[in-house]
Short mmCIF file of C-alpha atoms and ligand atoms in Angstrom, two decimals:
data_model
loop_
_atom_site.label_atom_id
_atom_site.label_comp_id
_atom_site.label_asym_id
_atom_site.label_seq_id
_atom_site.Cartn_x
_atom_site.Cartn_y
_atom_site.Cartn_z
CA UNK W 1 125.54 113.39 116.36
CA UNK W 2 123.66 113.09 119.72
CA UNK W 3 121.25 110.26 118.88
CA UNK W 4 121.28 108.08 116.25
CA UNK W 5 117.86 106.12 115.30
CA UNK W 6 117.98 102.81 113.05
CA UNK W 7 114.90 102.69 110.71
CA UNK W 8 112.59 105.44 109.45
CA UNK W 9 109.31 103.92 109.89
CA UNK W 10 107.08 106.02 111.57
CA UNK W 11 108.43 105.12 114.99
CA UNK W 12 111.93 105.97 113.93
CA UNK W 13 110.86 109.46 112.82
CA UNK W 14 108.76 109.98 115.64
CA UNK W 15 112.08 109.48 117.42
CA UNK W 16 113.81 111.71 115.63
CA UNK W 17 111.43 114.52 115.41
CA UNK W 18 110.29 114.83 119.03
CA UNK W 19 114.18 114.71 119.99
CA UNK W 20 115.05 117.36 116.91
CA UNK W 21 112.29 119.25 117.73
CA UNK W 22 111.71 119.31 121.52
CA UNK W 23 115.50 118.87 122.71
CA UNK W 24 117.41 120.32 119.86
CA UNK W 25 119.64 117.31 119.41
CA UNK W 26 121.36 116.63 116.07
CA UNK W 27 119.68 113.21 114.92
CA UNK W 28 120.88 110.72 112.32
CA UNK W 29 118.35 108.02 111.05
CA UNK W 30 119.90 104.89 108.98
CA UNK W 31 117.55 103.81 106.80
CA UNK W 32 118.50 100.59 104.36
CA UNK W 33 115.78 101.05 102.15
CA UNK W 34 115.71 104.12 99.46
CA UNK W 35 113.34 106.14 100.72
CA UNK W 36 111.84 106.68 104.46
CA UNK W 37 108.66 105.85 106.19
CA UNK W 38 109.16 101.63 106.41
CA UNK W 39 105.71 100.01 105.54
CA UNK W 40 103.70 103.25 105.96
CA UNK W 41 104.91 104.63 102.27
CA UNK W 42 103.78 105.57 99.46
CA UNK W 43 104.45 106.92 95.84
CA UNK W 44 102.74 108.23 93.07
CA UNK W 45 103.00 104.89 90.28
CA UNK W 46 104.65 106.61 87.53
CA UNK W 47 102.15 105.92 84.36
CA UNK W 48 98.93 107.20 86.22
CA UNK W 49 99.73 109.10 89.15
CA UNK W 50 97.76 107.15 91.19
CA UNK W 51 99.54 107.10 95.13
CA UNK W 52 100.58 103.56 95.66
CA UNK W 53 101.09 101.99 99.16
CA UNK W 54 103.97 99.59 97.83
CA UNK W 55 104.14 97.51 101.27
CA UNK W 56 100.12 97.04 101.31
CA UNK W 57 97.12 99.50 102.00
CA UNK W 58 98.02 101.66 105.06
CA UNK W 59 94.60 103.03 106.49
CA UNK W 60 95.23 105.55 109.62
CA UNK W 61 92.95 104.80 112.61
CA UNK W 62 93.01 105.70 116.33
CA UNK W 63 91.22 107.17 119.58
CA UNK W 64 94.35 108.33 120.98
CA UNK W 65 93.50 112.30 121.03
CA UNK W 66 97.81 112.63 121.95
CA UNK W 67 98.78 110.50 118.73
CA UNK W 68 95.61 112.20 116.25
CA UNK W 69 96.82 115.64 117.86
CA UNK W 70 99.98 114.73 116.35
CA UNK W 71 100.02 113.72 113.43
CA UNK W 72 98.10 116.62 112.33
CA UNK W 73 101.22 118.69 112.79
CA UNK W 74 102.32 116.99 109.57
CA UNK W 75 99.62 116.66 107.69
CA UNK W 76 95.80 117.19 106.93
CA UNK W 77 93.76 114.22 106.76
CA UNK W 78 90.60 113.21 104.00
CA UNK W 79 87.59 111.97 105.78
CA UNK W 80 87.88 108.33 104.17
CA UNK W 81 86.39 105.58 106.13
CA UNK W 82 87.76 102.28 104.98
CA UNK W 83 84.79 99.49 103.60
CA UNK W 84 86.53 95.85 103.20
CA UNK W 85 84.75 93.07 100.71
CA UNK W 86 84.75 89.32 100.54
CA UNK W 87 84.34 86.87 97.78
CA UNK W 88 83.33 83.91 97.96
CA UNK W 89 81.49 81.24 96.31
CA UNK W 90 80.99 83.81 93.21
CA UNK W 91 79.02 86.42 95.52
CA UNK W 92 80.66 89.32 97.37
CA UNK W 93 80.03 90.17 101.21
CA UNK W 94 80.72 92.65 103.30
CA UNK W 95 83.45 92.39 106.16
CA UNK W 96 83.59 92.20 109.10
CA UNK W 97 81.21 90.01 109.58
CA UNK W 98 77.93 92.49 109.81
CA UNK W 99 74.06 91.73 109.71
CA UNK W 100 74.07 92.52 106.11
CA UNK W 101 76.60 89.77 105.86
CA UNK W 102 74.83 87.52 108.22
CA UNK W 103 71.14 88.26 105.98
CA UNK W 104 72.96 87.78 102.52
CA UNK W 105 75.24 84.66 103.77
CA UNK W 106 71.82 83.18 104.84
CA UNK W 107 69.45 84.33 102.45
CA UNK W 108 67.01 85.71 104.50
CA UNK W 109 65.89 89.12 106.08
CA UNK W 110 66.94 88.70 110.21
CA UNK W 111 66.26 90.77 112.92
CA UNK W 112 69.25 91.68 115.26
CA UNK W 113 68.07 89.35 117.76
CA UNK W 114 66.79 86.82 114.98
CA UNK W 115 70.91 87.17 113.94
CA UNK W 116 71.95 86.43 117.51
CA UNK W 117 70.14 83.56 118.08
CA UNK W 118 71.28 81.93 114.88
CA UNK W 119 74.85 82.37 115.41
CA UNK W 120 74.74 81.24 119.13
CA UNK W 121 72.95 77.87 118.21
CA UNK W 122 75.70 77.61 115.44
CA UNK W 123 78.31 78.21 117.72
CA UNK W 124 77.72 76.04 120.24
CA UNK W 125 78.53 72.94 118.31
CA UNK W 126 81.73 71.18 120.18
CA UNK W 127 84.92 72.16 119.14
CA UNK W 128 88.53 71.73 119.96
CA UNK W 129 89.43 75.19 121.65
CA UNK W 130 92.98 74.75 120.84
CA UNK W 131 93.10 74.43 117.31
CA UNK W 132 92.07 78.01 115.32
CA UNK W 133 89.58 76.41 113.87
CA UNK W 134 87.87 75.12 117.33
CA UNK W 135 88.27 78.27 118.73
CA UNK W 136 86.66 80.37 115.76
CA UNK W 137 83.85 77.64 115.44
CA UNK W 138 82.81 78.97 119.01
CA UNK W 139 83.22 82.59 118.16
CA UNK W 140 81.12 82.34 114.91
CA UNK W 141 79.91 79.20 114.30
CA UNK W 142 80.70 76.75 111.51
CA UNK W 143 78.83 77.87 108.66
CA UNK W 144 80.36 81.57 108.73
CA UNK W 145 83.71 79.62 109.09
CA UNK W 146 83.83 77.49 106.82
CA UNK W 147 82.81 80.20 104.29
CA UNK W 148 84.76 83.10 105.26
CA UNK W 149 88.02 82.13 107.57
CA UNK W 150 88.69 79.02 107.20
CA UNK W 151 90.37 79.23 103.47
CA UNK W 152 91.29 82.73 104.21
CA UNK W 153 93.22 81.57 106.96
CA UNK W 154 94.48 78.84 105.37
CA UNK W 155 96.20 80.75 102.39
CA UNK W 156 97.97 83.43 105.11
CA UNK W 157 99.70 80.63 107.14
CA UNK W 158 100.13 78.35 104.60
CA UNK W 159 98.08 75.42 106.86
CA UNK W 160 95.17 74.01 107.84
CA UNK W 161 93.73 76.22 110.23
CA UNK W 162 92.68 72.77 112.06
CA UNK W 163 96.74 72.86 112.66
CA UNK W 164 96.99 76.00 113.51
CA UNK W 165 97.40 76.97 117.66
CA UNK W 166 93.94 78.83 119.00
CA UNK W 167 96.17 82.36 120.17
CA UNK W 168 96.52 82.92 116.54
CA UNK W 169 92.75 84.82 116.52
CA UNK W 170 91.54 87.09 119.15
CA UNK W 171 88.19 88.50 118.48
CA UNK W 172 86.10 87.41 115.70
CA UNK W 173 84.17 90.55 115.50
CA UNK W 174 80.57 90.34 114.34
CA UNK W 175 78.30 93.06 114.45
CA UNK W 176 74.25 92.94 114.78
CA UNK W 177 73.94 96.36 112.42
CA UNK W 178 74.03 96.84 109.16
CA UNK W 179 77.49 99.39 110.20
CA UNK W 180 80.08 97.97 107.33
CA UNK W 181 82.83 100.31 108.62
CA UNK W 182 85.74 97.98 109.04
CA UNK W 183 87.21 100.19 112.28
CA UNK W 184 85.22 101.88 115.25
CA UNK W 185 87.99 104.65 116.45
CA UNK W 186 87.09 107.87 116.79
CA UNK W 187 89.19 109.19 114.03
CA UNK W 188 90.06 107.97 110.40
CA UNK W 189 91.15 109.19 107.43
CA UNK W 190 94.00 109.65 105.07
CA UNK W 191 96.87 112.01 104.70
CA UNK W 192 95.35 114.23 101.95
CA UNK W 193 98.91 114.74 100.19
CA UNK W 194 100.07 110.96 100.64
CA UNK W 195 102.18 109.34 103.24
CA UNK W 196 105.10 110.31 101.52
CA UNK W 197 104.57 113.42 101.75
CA UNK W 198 103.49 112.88 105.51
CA UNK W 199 106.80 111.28 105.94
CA UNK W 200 108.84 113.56 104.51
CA UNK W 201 107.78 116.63 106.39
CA UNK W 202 108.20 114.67 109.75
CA UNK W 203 112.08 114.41 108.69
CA UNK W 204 112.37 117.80 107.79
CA UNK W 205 113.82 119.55 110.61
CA UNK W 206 117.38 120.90 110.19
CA UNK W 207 118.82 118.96 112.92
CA UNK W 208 117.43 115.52 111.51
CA UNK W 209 119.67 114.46 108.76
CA UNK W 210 118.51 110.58 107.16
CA UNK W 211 120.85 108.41 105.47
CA UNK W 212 119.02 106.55 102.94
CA UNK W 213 120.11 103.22 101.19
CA UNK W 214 122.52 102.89 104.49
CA UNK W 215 122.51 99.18 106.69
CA UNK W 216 123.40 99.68 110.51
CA UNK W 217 125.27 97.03 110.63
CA UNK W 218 127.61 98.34 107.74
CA UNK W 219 128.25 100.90 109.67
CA UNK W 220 127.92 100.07 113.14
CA UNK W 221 131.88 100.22 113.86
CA UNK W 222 131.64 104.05 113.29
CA UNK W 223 128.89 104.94 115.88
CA UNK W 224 130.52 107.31 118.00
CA UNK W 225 131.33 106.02 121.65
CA UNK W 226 128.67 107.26 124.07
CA UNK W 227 125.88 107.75 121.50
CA UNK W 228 122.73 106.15 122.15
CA UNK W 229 121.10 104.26 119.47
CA UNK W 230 117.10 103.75 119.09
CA UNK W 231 116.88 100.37 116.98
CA UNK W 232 113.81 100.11 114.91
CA UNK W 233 114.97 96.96 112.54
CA UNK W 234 114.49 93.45 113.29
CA UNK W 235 115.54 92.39 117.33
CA UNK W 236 116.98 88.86 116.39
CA UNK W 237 119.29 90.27 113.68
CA UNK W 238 120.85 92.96 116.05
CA UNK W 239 121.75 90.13 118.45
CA UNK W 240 123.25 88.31 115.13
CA UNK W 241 120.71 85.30 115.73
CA UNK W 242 122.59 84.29 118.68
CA UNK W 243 119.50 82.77 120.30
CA UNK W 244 117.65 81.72 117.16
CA UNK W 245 115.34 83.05 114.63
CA UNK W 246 112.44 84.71 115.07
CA UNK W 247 109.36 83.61 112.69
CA UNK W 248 107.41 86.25 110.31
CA UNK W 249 105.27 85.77 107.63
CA UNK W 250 105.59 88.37 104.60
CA UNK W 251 103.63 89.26 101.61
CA UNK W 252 104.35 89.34 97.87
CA UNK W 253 102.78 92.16 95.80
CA UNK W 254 101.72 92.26 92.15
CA UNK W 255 100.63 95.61 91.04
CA UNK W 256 99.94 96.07 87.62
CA UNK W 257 97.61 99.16 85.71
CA UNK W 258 94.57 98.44 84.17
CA UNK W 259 93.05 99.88 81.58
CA UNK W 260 90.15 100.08 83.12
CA UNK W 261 88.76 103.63 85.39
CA UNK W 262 87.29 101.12 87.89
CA UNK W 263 88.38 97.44 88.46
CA UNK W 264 86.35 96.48 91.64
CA UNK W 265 84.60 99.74 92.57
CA UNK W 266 86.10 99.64 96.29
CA UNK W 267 89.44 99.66 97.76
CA UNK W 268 89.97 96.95 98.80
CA UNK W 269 88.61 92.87 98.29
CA UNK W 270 89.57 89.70 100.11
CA UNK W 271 88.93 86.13 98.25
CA UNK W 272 88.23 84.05 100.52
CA UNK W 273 87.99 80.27 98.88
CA UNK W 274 90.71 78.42 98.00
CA UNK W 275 90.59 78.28 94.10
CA UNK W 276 92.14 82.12 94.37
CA UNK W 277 95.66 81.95 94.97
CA UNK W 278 96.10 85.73 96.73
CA UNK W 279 94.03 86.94 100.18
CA UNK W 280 93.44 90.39 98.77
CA UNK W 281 93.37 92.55 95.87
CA UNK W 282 93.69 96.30 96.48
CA UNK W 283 92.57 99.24 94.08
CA UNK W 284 94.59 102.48 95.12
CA UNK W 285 92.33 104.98 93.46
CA UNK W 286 89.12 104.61 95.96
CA UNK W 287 91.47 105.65 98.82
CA UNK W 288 91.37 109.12 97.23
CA UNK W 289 87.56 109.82 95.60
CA UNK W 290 88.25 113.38 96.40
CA UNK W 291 91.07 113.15 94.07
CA UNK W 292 90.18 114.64 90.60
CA UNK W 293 93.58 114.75 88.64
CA UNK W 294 93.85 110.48 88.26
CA UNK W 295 93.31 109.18 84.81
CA UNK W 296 89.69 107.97 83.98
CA UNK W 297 90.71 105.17 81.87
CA UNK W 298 93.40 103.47 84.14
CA UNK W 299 93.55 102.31 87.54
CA UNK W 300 96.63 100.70 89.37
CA UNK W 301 95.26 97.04 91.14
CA UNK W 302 97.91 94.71 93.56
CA UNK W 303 97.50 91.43 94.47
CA UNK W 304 98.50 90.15 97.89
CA UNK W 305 100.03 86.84 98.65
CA UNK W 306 101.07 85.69 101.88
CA UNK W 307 103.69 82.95 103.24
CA UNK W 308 106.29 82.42 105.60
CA UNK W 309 109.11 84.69 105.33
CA UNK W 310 112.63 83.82 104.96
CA UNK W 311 115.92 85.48 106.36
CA UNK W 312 116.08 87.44 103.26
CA UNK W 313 112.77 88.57 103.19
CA UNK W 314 110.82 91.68 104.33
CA UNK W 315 109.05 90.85 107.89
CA UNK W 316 105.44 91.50 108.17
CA UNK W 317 103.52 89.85 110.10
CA UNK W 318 105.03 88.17 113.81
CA UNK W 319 104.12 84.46 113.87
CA UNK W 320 104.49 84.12 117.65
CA UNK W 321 104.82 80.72 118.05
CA UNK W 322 105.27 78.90 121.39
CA UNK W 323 108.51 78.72 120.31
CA UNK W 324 109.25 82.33 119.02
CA UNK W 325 107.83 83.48 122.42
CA UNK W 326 110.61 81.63 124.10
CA UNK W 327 113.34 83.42 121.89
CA UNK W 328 112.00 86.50 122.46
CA UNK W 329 112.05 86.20 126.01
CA UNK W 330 115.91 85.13 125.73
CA UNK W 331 116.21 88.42 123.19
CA UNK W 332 114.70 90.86 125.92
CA UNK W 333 116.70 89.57 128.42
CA UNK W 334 119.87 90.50 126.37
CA UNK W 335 117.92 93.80 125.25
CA UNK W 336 118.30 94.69 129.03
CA UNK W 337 122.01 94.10 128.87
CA UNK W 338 122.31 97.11 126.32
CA UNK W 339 121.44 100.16 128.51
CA UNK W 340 122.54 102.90 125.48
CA UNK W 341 120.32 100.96 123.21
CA UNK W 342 116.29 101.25 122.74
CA UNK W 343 114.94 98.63 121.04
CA UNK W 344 111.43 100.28 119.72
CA UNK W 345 108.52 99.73 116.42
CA UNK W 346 107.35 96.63 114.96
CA UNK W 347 110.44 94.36 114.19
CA UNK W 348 112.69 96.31 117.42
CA UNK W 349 109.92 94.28 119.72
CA UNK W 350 108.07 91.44 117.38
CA UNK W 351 104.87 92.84 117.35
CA UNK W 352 102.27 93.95 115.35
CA UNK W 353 101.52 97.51 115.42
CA UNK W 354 99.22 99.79 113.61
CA UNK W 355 100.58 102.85 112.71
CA UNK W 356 99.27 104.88 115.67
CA UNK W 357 100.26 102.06 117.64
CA UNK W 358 104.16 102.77 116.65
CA UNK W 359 103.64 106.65 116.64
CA UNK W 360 102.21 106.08 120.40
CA UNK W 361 104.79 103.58 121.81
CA UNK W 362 107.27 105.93 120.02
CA UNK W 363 105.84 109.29 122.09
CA UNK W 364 106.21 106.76 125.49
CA UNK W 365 109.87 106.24 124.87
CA UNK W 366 110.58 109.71 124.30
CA UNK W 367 108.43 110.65 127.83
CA UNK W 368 109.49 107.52 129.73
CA UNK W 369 113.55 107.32 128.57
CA UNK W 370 115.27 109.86 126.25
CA UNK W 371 113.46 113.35 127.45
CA UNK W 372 114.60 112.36 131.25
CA UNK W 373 118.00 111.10 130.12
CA UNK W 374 118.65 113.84 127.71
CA UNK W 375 117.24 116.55 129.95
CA UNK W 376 119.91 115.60 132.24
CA UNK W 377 122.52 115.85 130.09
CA UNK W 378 120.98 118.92 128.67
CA UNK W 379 121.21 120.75 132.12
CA UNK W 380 124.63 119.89 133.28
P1 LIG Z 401 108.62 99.93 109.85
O1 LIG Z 401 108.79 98.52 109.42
O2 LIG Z 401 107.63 100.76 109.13
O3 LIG Z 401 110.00 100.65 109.80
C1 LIG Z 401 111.22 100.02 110.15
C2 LIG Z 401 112.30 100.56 109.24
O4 LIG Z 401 113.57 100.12 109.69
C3 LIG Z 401 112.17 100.08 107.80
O5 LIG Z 401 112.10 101.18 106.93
C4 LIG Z 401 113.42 99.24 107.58
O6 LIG Z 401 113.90 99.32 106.26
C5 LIG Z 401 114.38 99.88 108.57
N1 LIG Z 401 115.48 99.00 108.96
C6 LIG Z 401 115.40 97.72 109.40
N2 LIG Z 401 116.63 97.23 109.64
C7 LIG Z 401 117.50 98.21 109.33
C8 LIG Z 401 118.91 98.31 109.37
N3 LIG Z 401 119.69 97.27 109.74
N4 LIG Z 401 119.50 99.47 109.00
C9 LIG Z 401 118.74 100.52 108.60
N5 LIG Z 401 117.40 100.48 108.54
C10 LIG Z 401 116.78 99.34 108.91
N6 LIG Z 401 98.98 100.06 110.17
C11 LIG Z 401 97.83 100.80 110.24
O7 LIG Z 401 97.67 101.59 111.17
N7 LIG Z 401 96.88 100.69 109.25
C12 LIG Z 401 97.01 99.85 108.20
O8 LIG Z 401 96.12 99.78 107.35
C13 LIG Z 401 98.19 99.06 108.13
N8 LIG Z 401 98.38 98.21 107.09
C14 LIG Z 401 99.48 97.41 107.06
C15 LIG Z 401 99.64 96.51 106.02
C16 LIG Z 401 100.75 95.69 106.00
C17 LIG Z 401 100.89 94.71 104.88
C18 LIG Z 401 101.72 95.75 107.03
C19 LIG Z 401 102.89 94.83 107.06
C20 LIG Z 401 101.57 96.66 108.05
C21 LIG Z 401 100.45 97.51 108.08
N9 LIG Z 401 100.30 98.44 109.08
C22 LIG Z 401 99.15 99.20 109.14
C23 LIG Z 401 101.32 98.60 110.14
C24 LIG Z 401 102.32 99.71 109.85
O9 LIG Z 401 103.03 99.41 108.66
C25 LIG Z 401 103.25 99.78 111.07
O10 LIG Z 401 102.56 100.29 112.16
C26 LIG Z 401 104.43 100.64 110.88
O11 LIG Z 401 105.15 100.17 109.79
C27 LIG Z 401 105.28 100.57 112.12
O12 LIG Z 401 106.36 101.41 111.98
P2 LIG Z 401 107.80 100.97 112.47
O13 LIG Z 401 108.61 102.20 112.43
O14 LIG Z 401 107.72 100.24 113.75
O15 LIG Z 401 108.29 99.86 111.42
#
């Protein structure tokens, strides 16, 4: 073994493949789960043969021409542009936040600039810019709020978005068009065969070999001496908590097949009001129309709930808190005291990444560290 990579998310296998494929070197990937790919997989739900994304939907998006280069080297992608929904208040919108949402919210036919004027004179009421809800309030103005982020945001932190510190939100994005598209990269789509099967072929290289249902840490004692180690898991848990916990929220799932060809005619629909208990529901079939071998009387639906996450639970979502940002910076510094170790992905450096995000960050630390380190060690 000349590298050994924690975690088969896509970062992990990005890892592995550039250094399997580009430097030759004989890879091992721990992965604790049974099967690869982290968040990013998916499987074909066994009654309908509809592809399920069991850790949420996972739509690829980017305008890195390095990263979409690629990831077409393992696999072929559907021209799918992703359309998200809102409900509230027994009528459906679309999101983000778009002139047809802005006309239908208000009841009346606007002009662009007719739009613009209304939400600036909304949102200059006064606000408190450190609370969420101030902040927003300014972005979007109250009415828009209230209806569409304020519950919403409520039932993924579990509190009042009036409690809630202003960093939380960037943008609010609202658009004077009637463009629905929920991203504006230059390329989308999704991997015509599945991400498992995306996944798969990234691992297949005859110097990559993955060990599946396998914890580091159960077998950290017998990492050879000298090997260096690219961490994808969770960075307060490799430092055994020694300088706290970092927070995370996580989700709960409930998927369940209906008997039904078509539950909510789009892929996916937020509830935003309070009287709903989950953010989402998502409807796997309309991520493949140009499938034609699913069942037309069934169709596989999940339900999304969101709270804080405990030590046991999966981590998706960072919190960064005032707080967490002070562990973390106590975690890096000990990070820097580990020179054979990267610490890479979404839970190796507490943050949120898309999926091209990881795959990019993943194709720096192969440039920036292990090419010049192995190349060395490759020459002499
Ligand atoms: P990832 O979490 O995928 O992989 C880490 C792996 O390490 C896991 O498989 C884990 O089991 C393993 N591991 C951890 N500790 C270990 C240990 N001790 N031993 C062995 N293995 C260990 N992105 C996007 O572009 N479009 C989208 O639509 C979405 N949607 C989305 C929805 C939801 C609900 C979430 C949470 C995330 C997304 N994402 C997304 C983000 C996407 O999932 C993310 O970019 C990738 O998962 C990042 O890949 P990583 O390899 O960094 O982590």
């Amino acid at each position: 073994m000349d590298l050994l990579v924690v975690g088969s998310g896509l970062f992990g296998l990005t890892i592995a493949e550039r250094c399997a494929a580009e430097l030759g070197l004989r890879v091992t990937v721990l992965e604790r789960r049974s099967h690869i790919g982290g968040n990013a997989y998916s499987e074909a739900d066994p009654e309908t043969g509809i592809e399920v994304h069991r850790y949420g939907s996972h739509l690829f998006h980017t305008s890195n021409d390095r990263v979409w280069t690629y990831v077409n080297r393992f696999t072929e992608f559907s021209d799918y542009q992703h359309r998200v929904y809102t409900v509230h208040g027994g009528k459906i919108y679309s999101m983000p936040i778009n002139l047809g949402t802005i006309c239908s919210f208000f009841g009346r036919v606007l002009a662009p600039d007719e739009a613009r004027a209304l939400i600036r004179e909304q949102a200059a009421e006064t606000a408190d810019p450190h609370t969420l809800e101030g902040k927003a309030v300014s972005m979007i103005g109250r009415p828009l709020y209230e209806a569409f982020i304020r519950h919403y945001t409520a039932k993924q932190w579990q509190t009042d978005p009036r409690d809630l510190p202003a960093e939380i939100i960037g943008r609010l994005p609202v658009r004077y068009t009637f463009d629905g598209r929920y991203f504006s990269d230059t390329y989308e789509g999704l991997p015509k065969d599945g991400y498992g099967a995306w996944l798969r072929n990234m691992a297949d290289h005859p110097n990559i070999e993955v060990r599946l249902d396998t914890d580091f840490f159960e077998h950290r004692k017998e990492v050879p001496p000298g090997v260096p180690i690219v961490y994808t898991g969770p960075l307060d848990r490799y430092f055994d908590y020694a300088e706290g916990e970092l927070g995370w929220r996580t989700l709960d799932f409930q998927t369940e097949v209906r008997a039904t060809g078509d539950f909510q005619g789009t892929s996916v629909v937020n509830y935003a009001d309070p009287d709903v208990p989950f953010t989402r529901i998502h409807e796997f079939r309309h991520l493949h129309p140009e499938r034609d071998h699913y069942p037309a009387d069934k169709t596989v639906i999940m339900r999304e709930f969101s709270r804080f996450a405990e030590r046991s639970d999966e981590p998706y979502y960072p919190i960064n808190s005032r707080n967490d940002r002070k562990i973390l910076s106590r975690y890096r510094e000990l990070a820097r005291s580990e020179p054979d170790v990267f610490f890479g992905g979404r839970l190796g450096t507490y943050k949120y990444l898309d999926m091209h995000m990881a795959i990019g960050s993943a194709l720096s630390l192969f440039d920036n560290h292990l090419l010049p380190r192995f190349a060395t060690r490759l020459r002499s």
